[in-house]
Short mmCIF file of N, CA and C in Angstrom, two decimals:
data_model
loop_
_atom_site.label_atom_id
_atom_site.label_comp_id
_atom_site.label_asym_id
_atom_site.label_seq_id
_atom_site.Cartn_x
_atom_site.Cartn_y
_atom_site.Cartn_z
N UNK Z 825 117.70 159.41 147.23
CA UNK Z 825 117.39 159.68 148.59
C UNK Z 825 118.66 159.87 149.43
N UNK Z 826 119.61 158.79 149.16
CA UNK Z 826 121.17 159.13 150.00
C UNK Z 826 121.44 160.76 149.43
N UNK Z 827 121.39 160.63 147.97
CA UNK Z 827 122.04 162.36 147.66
C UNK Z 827 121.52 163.34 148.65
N UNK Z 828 120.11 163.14 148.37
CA UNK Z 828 119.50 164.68 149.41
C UNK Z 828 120.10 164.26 150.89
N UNK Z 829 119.83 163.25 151.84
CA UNK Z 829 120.26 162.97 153.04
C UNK Z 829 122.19 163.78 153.08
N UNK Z 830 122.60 163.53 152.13
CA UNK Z 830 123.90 163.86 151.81
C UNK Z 830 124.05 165.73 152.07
N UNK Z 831 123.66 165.87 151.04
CA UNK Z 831 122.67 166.74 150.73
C UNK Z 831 123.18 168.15 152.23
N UNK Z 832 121.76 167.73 153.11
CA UNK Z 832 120.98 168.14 153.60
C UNK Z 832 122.38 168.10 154.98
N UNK Z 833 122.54 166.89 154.66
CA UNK Z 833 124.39 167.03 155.82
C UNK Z 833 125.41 167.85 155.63
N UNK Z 834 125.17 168.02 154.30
CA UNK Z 834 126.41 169.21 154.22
C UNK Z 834 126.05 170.58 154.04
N UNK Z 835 125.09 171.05 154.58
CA UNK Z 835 124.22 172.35 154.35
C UNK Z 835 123.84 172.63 156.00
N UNK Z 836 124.14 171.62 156.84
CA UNK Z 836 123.86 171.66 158.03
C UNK Z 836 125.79 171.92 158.76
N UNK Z 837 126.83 171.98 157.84
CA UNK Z 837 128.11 171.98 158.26
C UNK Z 837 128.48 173.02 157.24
N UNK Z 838 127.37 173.83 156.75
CA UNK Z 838 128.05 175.20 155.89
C UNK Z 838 128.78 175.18 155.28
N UNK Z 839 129.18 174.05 154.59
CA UNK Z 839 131.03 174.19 153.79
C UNK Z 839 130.40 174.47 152.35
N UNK Z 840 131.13 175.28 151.34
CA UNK Z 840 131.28 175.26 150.07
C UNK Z 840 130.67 174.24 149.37
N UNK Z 841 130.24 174.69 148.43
CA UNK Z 841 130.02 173.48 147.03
C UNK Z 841 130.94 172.76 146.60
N UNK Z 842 132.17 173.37 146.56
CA UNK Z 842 133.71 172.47 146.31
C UNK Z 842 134.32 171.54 147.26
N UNK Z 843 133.86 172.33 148.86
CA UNK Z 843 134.17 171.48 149.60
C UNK Z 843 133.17 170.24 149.81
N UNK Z 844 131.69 170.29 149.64
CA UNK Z 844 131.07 168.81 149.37
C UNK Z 844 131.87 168.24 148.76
N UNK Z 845 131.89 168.52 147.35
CA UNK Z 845 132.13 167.43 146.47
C UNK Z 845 133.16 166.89 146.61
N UNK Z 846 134.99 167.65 147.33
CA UNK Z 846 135.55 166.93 147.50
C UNK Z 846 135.21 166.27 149.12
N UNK Z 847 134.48 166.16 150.36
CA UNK Z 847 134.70 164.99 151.13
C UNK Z 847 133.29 164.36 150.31
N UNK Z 848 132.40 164.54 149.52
CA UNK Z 848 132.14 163.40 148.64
C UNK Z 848 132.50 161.92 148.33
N UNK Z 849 134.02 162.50 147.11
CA UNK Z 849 134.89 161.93 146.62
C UNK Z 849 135.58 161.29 147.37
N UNK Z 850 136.26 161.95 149.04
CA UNK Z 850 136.67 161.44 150.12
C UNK Z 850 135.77 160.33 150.98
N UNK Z 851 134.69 160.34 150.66
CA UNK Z 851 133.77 159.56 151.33
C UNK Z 851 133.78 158.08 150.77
N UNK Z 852 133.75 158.52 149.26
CA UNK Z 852 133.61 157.38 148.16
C UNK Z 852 134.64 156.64 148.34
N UNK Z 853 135.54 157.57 148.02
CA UNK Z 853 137.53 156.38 148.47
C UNK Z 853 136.99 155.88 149.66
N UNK Z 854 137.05 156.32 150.66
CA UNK Z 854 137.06 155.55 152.31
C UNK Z 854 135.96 153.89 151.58
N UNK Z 855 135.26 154.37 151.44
CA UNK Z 855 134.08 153.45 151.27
C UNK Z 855 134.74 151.90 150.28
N UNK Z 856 135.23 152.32 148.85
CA UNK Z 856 136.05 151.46 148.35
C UNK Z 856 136.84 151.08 148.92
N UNK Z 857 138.17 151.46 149.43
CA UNK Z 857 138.96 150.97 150.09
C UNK Z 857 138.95 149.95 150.98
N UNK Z 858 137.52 150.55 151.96
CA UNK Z 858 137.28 149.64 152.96
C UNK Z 858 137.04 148.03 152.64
N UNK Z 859 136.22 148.47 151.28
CA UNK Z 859 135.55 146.90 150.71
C UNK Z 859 136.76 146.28 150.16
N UNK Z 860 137.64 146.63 149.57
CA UNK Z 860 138.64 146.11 149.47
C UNK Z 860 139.38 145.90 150.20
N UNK Z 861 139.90 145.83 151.15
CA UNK Z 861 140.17 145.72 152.42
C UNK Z 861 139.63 143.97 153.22
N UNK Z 862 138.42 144.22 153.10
CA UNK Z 862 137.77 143.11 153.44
C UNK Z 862 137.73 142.21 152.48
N UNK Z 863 137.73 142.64 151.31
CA UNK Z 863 137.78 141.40 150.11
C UNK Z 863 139.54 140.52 150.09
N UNK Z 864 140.29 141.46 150.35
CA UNK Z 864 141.65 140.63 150.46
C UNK Z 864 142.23 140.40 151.92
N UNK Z 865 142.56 138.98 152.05
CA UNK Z 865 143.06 138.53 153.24
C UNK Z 865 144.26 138.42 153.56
N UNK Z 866 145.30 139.64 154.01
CA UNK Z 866 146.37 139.84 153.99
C UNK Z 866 147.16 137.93 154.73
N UNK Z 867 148.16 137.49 153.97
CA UNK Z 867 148.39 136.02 154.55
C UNK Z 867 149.59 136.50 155.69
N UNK Z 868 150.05 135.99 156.38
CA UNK Z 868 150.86 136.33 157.23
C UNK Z 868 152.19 135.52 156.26
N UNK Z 869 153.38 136.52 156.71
CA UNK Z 869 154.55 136.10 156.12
C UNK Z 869 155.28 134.62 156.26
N UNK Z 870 155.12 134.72 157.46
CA UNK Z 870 155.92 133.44 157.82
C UNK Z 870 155.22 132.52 158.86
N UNK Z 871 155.10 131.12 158.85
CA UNK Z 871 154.50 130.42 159.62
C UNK Z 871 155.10 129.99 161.12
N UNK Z 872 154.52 129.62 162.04
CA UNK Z 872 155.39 129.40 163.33
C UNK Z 872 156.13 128.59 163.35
N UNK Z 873 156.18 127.65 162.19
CA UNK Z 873 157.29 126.67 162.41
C UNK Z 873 158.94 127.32 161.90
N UNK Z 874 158.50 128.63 160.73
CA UNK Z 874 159.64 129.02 160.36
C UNK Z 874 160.13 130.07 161.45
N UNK Z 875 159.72 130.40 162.03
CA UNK Z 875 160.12 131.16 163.74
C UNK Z 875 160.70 130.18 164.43
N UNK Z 876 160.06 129.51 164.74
CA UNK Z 876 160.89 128.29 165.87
C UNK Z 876 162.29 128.17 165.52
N UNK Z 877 162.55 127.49 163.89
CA UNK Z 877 163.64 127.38 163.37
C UNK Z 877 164.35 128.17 163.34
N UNK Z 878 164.12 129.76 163.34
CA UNK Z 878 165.33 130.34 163.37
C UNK Z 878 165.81 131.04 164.47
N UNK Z 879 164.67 130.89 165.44
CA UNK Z 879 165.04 131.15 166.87
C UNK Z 879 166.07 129.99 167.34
N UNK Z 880 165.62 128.55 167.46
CA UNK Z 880 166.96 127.56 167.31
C UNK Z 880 168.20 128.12 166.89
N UNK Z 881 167.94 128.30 165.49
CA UNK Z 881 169.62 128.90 164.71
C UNK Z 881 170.16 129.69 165.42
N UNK Z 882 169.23 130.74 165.73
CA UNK Z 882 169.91 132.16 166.27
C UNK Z 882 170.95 131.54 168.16
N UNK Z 883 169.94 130.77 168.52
CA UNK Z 883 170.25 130.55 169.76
C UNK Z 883 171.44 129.87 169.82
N UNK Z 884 171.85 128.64 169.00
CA UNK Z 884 172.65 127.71 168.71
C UNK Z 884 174.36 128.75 168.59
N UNK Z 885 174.03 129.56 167.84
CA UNK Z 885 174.55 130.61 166.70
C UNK Z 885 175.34 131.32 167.90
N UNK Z 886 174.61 131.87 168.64
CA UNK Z 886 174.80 133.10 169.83
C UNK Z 886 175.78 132.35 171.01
N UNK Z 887 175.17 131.25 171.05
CA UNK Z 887 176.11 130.68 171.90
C UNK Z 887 177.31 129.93 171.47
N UNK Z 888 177.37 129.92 170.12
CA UNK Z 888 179.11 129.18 169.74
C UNK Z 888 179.86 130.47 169.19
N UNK Z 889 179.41 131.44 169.28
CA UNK Z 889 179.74 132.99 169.59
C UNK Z 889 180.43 134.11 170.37
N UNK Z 890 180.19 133.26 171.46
CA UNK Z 890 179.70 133.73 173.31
C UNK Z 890 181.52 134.16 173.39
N UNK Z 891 181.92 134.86 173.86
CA UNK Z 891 183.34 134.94 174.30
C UNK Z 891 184.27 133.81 175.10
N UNK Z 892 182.98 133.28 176.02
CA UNK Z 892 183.26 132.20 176.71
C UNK Z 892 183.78 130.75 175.96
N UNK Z 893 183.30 130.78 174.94
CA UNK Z 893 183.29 129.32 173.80
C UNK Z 893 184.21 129.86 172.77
N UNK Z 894 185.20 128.90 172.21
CA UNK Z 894 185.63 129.32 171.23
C UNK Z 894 184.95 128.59 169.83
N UNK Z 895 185.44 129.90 168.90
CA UNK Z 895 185.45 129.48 167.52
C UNK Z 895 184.89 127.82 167.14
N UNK Z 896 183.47 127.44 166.73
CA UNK Z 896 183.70 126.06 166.26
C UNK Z 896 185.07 125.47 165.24
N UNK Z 897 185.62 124.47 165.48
CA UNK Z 897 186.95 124.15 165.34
C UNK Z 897 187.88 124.45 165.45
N UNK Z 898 187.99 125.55 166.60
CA UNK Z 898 189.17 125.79 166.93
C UNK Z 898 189.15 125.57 168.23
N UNK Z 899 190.53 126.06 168.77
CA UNK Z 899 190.86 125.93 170.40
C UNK Z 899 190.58 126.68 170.98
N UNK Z 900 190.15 126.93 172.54
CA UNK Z 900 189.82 128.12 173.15
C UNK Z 900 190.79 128.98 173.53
N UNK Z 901 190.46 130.54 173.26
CA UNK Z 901 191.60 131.50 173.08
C UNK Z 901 191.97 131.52 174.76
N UNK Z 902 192.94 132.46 174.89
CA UNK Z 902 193.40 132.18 176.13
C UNK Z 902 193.43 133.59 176.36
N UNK Z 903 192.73 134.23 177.33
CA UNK Z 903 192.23 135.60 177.52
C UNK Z 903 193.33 135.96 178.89
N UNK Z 904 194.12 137.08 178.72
CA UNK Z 904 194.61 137.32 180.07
C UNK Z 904 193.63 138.25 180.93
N UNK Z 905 194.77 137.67 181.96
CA UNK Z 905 193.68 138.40 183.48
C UNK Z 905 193.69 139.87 183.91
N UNK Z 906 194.43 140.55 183.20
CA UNK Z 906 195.30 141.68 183.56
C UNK Z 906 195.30 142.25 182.82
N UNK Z 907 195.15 144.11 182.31
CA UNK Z 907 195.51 144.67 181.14
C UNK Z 907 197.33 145.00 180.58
N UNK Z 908 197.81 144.69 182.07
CA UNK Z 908 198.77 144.65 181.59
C UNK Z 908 200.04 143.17 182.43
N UNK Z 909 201.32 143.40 182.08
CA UNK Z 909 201.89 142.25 182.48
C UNK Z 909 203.07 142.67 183.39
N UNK Z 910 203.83 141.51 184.31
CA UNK Z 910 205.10 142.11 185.25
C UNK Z 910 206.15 143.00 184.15
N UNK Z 911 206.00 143.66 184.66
CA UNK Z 911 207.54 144.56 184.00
C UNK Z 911 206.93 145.80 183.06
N UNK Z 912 205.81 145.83 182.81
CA UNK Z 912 205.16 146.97 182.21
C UNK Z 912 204.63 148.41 182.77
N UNK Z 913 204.71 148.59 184.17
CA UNK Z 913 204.97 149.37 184.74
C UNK Z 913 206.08 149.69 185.70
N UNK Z 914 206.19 151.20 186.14
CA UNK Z 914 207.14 151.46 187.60
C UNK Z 914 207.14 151.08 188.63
N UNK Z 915 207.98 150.45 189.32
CA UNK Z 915 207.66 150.22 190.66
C UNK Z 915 208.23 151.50 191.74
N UNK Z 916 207.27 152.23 192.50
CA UNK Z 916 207.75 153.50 192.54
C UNK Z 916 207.71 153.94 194.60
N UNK Z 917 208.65 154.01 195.03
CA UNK Z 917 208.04 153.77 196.41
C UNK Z 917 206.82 154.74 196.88
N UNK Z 918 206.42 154.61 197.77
CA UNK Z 918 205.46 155.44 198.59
C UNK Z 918 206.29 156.80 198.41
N UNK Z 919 206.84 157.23 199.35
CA UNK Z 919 207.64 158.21 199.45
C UNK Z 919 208.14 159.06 198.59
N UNK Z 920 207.19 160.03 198.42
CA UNK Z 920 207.48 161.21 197.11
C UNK Z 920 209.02 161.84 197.08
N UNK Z 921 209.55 161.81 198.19
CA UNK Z 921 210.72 162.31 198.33
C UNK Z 921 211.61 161.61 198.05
N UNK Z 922 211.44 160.08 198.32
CA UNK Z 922 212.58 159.10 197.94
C UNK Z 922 212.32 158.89 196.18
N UNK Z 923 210.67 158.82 196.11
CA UNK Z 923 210.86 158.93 194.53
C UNK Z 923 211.48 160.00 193.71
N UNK Z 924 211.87 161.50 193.51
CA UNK Z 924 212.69 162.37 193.42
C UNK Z 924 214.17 161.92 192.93
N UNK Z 925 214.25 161.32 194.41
CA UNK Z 925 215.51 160.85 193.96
C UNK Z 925 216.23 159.43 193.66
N UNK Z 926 215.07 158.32 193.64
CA UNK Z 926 215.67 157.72 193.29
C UNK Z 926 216.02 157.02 192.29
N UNK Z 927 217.21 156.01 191.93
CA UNK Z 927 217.78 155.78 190.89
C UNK Z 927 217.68 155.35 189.97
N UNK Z 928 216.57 154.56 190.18
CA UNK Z 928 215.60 153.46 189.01
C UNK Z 928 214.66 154.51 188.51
N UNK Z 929 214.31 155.51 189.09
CA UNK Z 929 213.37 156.07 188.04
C UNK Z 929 214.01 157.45 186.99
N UNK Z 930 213.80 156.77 185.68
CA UNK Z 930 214.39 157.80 184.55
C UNK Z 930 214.27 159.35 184.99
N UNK Z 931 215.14 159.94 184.82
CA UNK Z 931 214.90 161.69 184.69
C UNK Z 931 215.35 161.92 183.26
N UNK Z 932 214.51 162.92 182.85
CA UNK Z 932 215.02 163.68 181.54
C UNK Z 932 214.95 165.59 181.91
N UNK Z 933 216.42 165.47 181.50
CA UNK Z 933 216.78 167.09 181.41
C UNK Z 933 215.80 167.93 180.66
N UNK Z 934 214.86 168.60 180.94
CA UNK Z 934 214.00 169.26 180.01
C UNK Z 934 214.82 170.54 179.47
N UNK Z 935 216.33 171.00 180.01
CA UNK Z 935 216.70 171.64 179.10
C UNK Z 935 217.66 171.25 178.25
N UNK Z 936 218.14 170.29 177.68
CA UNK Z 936 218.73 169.44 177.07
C UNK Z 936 217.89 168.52 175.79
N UNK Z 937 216.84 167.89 176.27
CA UNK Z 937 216.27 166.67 175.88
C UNK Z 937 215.73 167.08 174.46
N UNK Z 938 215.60 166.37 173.52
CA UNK Z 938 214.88 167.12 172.23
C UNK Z 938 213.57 166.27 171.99
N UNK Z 939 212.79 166.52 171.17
CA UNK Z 939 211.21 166.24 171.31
C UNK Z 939 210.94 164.86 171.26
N UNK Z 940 211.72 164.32 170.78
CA UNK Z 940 212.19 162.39 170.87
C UNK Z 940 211.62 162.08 172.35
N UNK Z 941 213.01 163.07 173.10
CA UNK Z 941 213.41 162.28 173.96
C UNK Z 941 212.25 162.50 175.47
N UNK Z 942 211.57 164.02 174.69
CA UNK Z 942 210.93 164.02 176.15
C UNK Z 942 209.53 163.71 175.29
N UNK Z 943 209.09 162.29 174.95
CA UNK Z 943 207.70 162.10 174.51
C UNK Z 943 207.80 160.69 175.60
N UNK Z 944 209.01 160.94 176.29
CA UNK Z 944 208.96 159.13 177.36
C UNK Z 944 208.41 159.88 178.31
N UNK Z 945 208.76 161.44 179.26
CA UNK Z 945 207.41 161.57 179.92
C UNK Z 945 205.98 161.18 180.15
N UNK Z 946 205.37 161.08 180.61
CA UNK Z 946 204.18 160.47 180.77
C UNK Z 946 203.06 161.62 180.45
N UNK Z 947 202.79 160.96 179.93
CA UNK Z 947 201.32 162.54 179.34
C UNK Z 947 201.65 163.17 178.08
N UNK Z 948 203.26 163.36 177.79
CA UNK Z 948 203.73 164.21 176.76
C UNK Z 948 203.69 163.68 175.54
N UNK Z 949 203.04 163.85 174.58
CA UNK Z 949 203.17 163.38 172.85
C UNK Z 949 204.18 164.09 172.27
N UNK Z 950 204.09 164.26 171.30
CA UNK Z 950 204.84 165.08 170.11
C UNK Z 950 204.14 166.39 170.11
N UNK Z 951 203.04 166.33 170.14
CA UNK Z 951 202.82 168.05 170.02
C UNK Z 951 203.23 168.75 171.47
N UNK Z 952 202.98 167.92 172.67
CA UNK Z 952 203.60 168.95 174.03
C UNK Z 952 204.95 168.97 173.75
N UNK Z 953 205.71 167.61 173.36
CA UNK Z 953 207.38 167.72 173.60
C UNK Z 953 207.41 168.90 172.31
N UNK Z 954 206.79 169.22 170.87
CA UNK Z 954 207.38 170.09 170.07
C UNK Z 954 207.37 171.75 170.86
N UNK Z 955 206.07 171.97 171.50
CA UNK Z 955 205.80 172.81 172.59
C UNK Z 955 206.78 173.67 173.34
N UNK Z 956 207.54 172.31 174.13
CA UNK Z 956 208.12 172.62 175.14
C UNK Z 956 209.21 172.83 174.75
N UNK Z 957 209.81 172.27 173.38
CA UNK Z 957 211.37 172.63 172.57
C UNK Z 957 211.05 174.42 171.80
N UNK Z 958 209.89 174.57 171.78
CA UNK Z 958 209.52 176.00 170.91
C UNK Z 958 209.89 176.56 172.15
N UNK Z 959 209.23 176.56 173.34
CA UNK Z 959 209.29 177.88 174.22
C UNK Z 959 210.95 178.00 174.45
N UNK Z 960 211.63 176.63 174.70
CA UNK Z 960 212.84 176.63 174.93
C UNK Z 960 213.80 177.47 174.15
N UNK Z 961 213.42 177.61 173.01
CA UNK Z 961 214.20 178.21 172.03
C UNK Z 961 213.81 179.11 172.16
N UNK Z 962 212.55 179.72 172.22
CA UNK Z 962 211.79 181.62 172.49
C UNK Z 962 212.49 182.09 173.56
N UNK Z 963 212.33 181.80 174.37
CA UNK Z 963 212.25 182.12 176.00
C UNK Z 963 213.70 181.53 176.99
N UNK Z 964 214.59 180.27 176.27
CA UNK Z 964 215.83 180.29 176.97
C UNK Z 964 215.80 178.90 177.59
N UNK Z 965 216.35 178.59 178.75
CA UNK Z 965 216.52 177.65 179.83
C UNK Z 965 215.71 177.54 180.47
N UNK Z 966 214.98 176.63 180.77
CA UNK Z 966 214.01 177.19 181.88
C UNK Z 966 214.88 176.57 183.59
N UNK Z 967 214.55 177.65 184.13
CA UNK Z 967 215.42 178.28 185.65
C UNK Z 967 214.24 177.29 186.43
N UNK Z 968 212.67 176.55 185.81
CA UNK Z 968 212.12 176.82 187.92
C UNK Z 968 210.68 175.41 186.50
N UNK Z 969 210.84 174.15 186.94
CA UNK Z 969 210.09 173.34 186.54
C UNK Z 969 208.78 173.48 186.63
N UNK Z 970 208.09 174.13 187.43
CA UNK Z 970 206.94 175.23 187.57
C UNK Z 970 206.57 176.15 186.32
N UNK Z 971 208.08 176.51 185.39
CA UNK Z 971 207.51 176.99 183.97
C UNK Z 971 207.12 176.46 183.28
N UNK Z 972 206.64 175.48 183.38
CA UNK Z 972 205.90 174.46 182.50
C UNK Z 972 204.70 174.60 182.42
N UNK Z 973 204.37 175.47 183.53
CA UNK Z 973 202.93 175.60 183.36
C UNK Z 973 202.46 176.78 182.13
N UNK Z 974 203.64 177.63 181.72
CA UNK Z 974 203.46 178.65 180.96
C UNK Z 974 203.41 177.93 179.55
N UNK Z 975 203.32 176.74 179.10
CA UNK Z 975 203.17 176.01 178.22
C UNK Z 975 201.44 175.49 177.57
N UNK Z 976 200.82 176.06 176.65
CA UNK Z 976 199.30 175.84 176.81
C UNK Z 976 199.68 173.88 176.70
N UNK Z 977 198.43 173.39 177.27
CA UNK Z 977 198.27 172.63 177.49
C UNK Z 977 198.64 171.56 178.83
N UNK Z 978 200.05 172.25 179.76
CA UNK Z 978 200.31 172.10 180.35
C UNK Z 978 199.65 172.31 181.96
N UNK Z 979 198.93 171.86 182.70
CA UNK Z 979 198.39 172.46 183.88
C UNK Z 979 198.87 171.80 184.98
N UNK Z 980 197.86 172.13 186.12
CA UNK Z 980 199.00 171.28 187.40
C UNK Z 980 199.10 169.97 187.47
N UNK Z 981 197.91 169.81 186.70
CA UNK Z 981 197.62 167.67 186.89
C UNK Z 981 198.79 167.37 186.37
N UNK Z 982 198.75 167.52 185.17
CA UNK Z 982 199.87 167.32 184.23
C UNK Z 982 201.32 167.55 184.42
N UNK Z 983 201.63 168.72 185.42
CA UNK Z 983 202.98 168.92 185.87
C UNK Z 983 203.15 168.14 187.08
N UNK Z 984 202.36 167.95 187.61
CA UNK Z 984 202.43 166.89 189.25
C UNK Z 984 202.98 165.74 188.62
N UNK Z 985 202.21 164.79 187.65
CA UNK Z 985 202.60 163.67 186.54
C UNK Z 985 203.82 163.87 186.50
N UNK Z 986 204.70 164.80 185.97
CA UNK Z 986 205.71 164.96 185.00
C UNK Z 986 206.96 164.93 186.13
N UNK Z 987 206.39 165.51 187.05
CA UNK Z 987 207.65 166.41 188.14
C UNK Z 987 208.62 165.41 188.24
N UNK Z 988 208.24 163.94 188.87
CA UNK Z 988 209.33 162.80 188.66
C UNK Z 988 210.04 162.61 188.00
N UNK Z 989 209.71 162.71 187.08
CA UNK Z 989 210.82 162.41 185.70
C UNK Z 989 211.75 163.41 185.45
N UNK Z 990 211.49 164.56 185.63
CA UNK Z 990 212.24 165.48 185.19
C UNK Z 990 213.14 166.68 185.77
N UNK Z 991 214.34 166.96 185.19
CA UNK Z 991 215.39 167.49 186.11
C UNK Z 991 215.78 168.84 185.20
N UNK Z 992 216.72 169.77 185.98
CA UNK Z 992 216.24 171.10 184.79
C UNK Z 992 218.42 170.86 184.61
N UNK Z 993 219.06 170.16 185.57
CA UNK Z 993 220.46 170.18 185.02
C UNK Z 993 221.09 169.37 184.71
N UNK Z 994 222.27 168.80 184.02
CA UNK Z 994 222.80 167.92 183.41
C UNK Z 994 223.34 166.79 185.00
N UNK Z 995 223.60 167.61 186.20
CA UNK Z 995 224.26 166.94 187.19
C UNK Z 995 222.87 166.10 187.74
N UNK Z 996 222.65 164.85 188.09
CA UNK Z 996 221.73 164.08 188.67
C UNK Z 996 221.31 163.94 189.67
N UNK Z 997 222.26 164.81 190.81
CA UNK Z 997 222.18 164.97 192.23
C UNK Z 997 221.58 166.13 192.59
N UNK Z 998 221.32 166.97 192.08
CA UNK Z 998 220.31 167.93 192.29
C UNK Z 998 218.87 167.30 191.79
N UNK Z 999 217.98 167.84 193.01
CA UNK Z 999 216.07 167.55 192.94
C UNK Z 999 215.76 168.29 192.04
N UNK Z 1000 214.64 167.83 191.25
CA UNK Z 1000 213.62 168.91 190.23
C UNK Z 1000 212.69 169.73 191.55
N UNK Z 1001 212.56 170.75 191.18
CA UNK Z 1001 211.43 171.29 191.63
C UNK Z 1001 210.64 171.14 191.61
#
């Protein structure tokens, strides 16, 4: 009686003879599965007491961790306040003009200096100072500190940075441009 009811359902949804038989077969799985399903009582993994416990641990754990606490058995580290310390930077006056010229702050001859010497610029690595020794040798002396910009990588941020430091003649009393 289920067959014909069956039957009579799948003749009312037009599908194939192949397609009965397979949601049939699809019907049958669902159906087993389900009972099995209900016959086994999945147990839960872990009980609440083993949660508690390792929420404790974790908590205990996190906080002898903390940046604030040091190391169990050791001493607490001693964190400075500052990224950096007295004497690690310039002290440079206000006055762009007095900075230019004055005496405490390094100048390097950019037509003189070799790729060593101009990587103490600020901004400049080894690949700008190798750069700036190539064009030197292509192209000559440079006449006007403004040619720096003809240097890839070089732009105005970067030459505004630089302008302090650097002088285009061996005499110290002449301004960079």
């Amino acid at each position: 009686m289920l067959r014909r009811r069956l039957f009579f359902l799948f003749e009312k949804l037009k599908i194939t003879p192949a397609e009965r038989r397979t949601m049939a077969v699809l019907l049958a799985a669902l159906l087993l599965l389900s009972a099995a399903r209900l016959m086994v009582n999945p147990a839960s993994p872990y009980d609440e007491d083993f949660y508690r416990e390792t929420d404790a641990r974790f908590d205990s754990l996190s906080r002898a961790f903390s940046p604030a606490s040091p190391l169990p058995g050791t001493e607490p580290a001693a964190f400075p306040s500052a990224d950096t310390v007295e004497g690690d930077t310039l002290r440079h006056p206000a006055d762009s003009t007095s900075l230019l010229t004055s005496p405490e702050v390094p100048r390097i001859n950019i037509n003189s200096a070799d790729a060593l010497a101009l990587q103490a610029l600020p901004g400049i690595g080894p690949v700008y100072a190798a750069r700036i020794v190539a064009w030197r040798e292509q192209f000559g002396l440079f006449q006007d500190v403004d040619e720096l910009l003809h240097i890839r990588g070089i732009g105005e941020i970067r030459l505004e940075k630089i302008k302090p430091f650097i002088k285009l003649t061996v005499d110290s009393t002449q301004q960079a441009h």
